[in-house]
Short mmCIF file of N, CA and C in Angstrom, two decimals:
data_model
loop_
_atom_site.label_atom_id
_atom_site.label_comp_id
_atom_site.label_asym_id
_atom_site.label_seq_id
_atom_site.Cartn_x
_atom_site.Cartn_y
_atom_site.Cartn_z
N ILE A 1 6.73 -9.69 16.65
CA ILE A 1 5.62 -9.35 16.09
C ILE A 1 3.96 -10.39 16.39
N LEU A 2 2.84 -10.07 16.30
CA LEU A 2 1.94 -10.73 16.75
C LEU A 2 1.39 -11.01 15.63
N PHE A 3 1.28 -12.18 14.60
CA PHE A 3 0.34 -12.27 13.82
C PHE A 3 -0.93 -13.30 14.10
N ILE A 4 -2.02 -12.70 14.08
CA ILE A 4 -3.50 -13.13 14.21
C ILE A 4 -4.32 -13.37 12.70
N HIS A 5 -4.64 -14.80 12.47
CA HIS A 5 -4.77 -14.42 10.99
C HIS A 5 -6.55 -15.85 11.27
N GLY A 6 -7.18 -15.89 10.59
CA GLY A 6 -8.31 -16.71 9.90
C GLY A 6 -8.18 -17.95 9.10
N ALA A 7 -8.23 -18.63 9.94
CA ALA A 7 -7.89 -20.20 9.29
C ALA A 7 -8.64 -20.61 7.91
N ASP A 8 -9.65 -19.58 8.04
CA ASP A 8 -10.86 -20.01 6.79
C ASP A 8 -10.68 -18.68 5.75
N ASP A 9 -9.55 -18.06 6.06
CA ASP A 9 -9.43 -17.00 5.23
C ASP A 9 -9.15 -17.19 3.92
N ASP A 10 -10.37 -16.45 3.18
CA ASP A 10 -9.67 -16.98 1.60
C ASP A 10 -9.56 -15.44 0.55
N PHE A 11 -9.44 -14.74 1.31
CA PHE A 11 -8.80 -13.10 0.71
C PHE A 11 -7.70 -13.26 0.76
N ILE A 12 -6.90 -12.95 1.84
CA ILE A 12 -5.19 -13.34 2.12
C ILE A 12 -5.46 -14.98 2.92
N LEU A 13 -4.63 -16.03 2.14
CA LEU A 13 -4.80 -17.12 2.40
C LEU A 13 -3.41 -17.31 3.58
N PRO A 14 -4.48 -18.23 4.37
CA PRO A 14 -3.35 -18.63 5.78
C PRO A 14 -2.26 -18.82 5.39
N LYS A 15 -1.61 -19.67 4.10
CA LYS A 15 -0.17 -20.01 3.88
C LYS A 15 0.87 -18.82 3.43
N HIS A 16 -0.14 -17.48 3.34
CA HIS A 16 0.63 -16.11 2.98
C HIS A 16 0.89 -15.40 4.47
N CYS A 17 0.37 -15.84 5.54
CA CYS A 17 0.54 -15.60 6.56
C CYS A 17 1.89 -16.11 7.34
N HIS A 18 1.77 -17.47 7.17
CA HIS A 18 2.86 -18.30 7.33
C HIS A 18 4.18 -18.08 6.57
N MET A 19 4.45 -17.23 5.67
CA MET A 19 5.30 -17.03 4.95
C MET A 19 5.84 -15.74 5.54
N LEU A 20 5.14 -14.92 6.25
CA LEU A 20 5.66 -13.63 6.60
C LEU A 20 6.25 -14.01 7.98
N TYR A 21 5.44 -15.14 8.81
CA TYR A 21 5.93 -15.77 9.97
C TYR A 21 7.10 -15.91 9.73
N ASP A 22 7.31 -16.89 8.96
CA ASP A 22 8.65 -17.44 8.65
C ASP A 22 9.73 -16.74 8.66
N ALA A 23 9.44 -15.53 7.68
CA ALA A 23 10.69 -14.55 7.32
C ALA A 23 11.52 -13.59 8.51
N TYR A 24 10.12 -13.11 9.21
CA TYR A 24 10.33 -12.36 10.02
C TYR A 24 11.20 -13.07 11.38
N GLN A 25 12.42 -12.30 11.90
CA GLN A 25 13.65 -13.27 12.44
C GLN A 25 13.51 -12.96 14.24
N GLY A 26 12.46 -11.63 14.27
CA GLY A 26 12.91 -10.88 16.18
C GLY A 26 11.35 -12.02 16.13
N PRO A 27 11.28 -11.63 18.04
CA PRO A 27 10.32 -12.34 18.82
C PRO A 27 8.85 -12.39 17.72
N LYS A 28 8.67 -13.70 17.69
CA LYS A 28 6.87 -13.75 17.15
C LYS A 28 6.09 -14.64 17.53
N GLN A 29 5.16 -14.53 17.23
CA GLN A 29 4.03 -15.56 17.54
C GLN A 29 2.91 -15.74 16.41
N LEU A 30 2.25 -16.94 16.28
CA LEU A 30 1.45 -17.07 15.29
C LEU A 30 -0.27 -17.54 15.79
N TYR A 31 -0.71 -17.16 15.69
CA TYR A 31 -2.26 -18.02 16.08
C TYR A 31 -3.37 -17.59 14.88
N LEU A 32 -3.53 -19.06 14.86
CA LEU A 32 -4.74 -19.10 13.52
C LEU A 32 -5.94 -19.40 13.98
N CYS A 33 -7.04 -18.46 13.95
CA CYS A 33 -8.29 -18.77 14.19
C CYS A 33 -8.92 -19.76 13.86
N PRO A 34 -9.51 -20.40 14.36
CA PRO A 34 -10.36 -21.79 13.47
C PRO A 34 -11.79 -20.68 13.22
N SER A 35 -11.99 -21.48 12.13
CA SER A 35 -13.36 -20.91 11.60
C SER A 35 -13.57 -19.40 11.27
N ALA A 36 -12.29 -18.71 11.24
CA ALA A 36 -12.50 -17.35 10.87
C ALA A 36 -12.08 -17.02 9.84
N LYS A 37 -12.66 -16.04 8.92
CA LYS A 37 -12.62 -15.92 7.70
C LYS A 37 -11.68 -14.28 7.71
N HIS A 38 -11.28 -13.56 6.51
CA HIS A 38 -10.86 -12.37 6.77
C HIS A 38 -11.64 -11.70 7.83
N ALA A 39 -10.64 -10.95 8.65
CA ALA A 39 -10.87 -9.73 9.67
C ALA A 39 -11.88 -10.61 10.53
N GLN A 40 -12.08 -11.54 10.99
CA GLN A 40 -12.88 -12.28 11.57
C GLN A 40 -12.40 -12.77 12.73
N SER A 41 -11.27 -12.63 13.33
CA SER A 41 -11.32 -13.73 14.33
C SER A 41 -11.28 -12.95 15.61
N TYR A 42 -11.52 -11.90 15.84
CA TYR A 42 -12.13 -11.00 16.99
C TYR A 42 -13.65 -11.59 17.12
N GLU A 43 -14.40 -11.60 16.33
CA GLU A 43 -15.52 -11.58 15.82
C GLU A 43 -15.84 -13.68 16.22
N VAL A 44 -14.94 -14.14 16.18
CA VAL A 44 -15.36 -15.83 15.79
C VAL A 44 -14.68 -16.10 17.31
N ASP A 45 -13.73 -15.38 17.91
CA ASP A 45 -13.41 -16.15 19.15
C ASP A 45 -12.61 -15.26 19.80
N GLY A 46 -13.33 -13.80 20.61
CA GLY A 46 -13.26 -12.40 20.90
C GLY A 46 -12.05 -13.01 22.64
N ASP A 47 -12.76 -13.95 23.09
CA ASP A 47 -11.98 -14.05 24.24
C ASP A 47 -10.81 -14.81 23.92
N THR A 48 -10.44 -15.41 23.17
CA THR A 48 -9.29 -16.21 22.85
C THR A 48 -8.18 -14.96 22.25
N TYR A 49 -8.69 -14.73 21.31
CA TYR A 49 -8.07 -13.53 20.56
C TYR A 49 -7.77 -12.33 21.68
N PHE A 50 -8.17 -11.84 22.73
CA PHE A 50 -7.96 -10.95 23.69
C PHE A 50 -6.78 -11.25 24.92
N ASN A 51 -6.93 -12.82 24.77
CA ASN A 51 -5.97 -13.23 26.02
C ASN A 51 -4.55 -13.22 24.99
N ILE A 52 -4.57 -13.88 23.93
CA ILE A 52 -3.47 -14.13 23.17
C ILE A 52 -2.61 -12.44 22.82
N VAL A 53 -3.70 -11.59 22.37
CA VAL A 53 -2.82 -10.10 22.89
C VAL A 53 -2.44 -9.95 23.91
N LYS A 54 -2.90 -10.03 25.01
CA LYS A 54 -2.48 -9.62 26.50
C LYS A 54 -1.46 -10.32 26.57
N GLU A 55 -1.60 -11.90 26.44
CA GLU A 55 -0.16 -12.09 27.10
C GLU A 55 0.86 -11.76 26.09
N PHE A 56 0.75 -11.81 24.86
CA PHE A 56 1.95 -11.45 24.04
C PHE A 56 2.25 -9.89 24.64
N LEU A 57 1.83 -8.75 24.67
CA LEU A 57 2.49 -7.54 25.55
C LEU A 57 2.98 -7.64 26.55
N VAL A 58 2.44 -8.77 27.86
CA VAL A 58 3.20 -9.01 28.66
C VAL A 58 4.34 -9.49 28.80
N LYS A 59 4.63 -10.27 27.22
CA LYS A 59 5.59 -10.60 27.73
C LYS A 59 6.92 -9.95 26.57
N HIS A 60 6.34 -9.71 25.69
CA HIS A 60 7.16 -8.55 24.72
C HIS A 60 7.11 -7.25 24.93
N GLY A 61 5.97 -6.96 25.63
CA GLY A 61 5.74 -5.32 25.71
C GLY A 61 6.93 -4.16 26.39
N ASP A 62 6.85 -3.28 26.22
CA ASP A 62 7.84 -2.19 26.48
C ASP A 62 7.60 -2.22 28.37
N SER A 63 8.42 -2.45 29.16
CA SER A 63 7.74 -2.56 30.62
C SER A 63 8.32 -1.12 30.86
N ASN A 64 9.28 -0.19 29.85
CA ASN A 64 9.59 1.15 30.58
C ASN A 64 9.14 2.04 29.17
N PRO A 65 7.69 2.40 29.31
CA PRO A 65 7.49 3.44 28.35
C PRO A 65 7.86 4.83 28.32
N ARG A 66 8.06 5.40 27.28
CA ARG A 66 8.69 7.11 27.42
C ARG A 66 7.57 7.59 27.46
#
């Protein structure tokens, strides 16, 4: 699972994202987008957001879709 969260989110605090990240036992990655508030990670830094999603899918995606 890929967790993307705004570092400045004051609606769902970053500590809650860390709690979910820590609890999940499967393949995972966490990206905290600097200066992003709630649901603003793509708006704040779309290039980094896109690259992180792309890299995660390449690494963990289904290479044999049904």
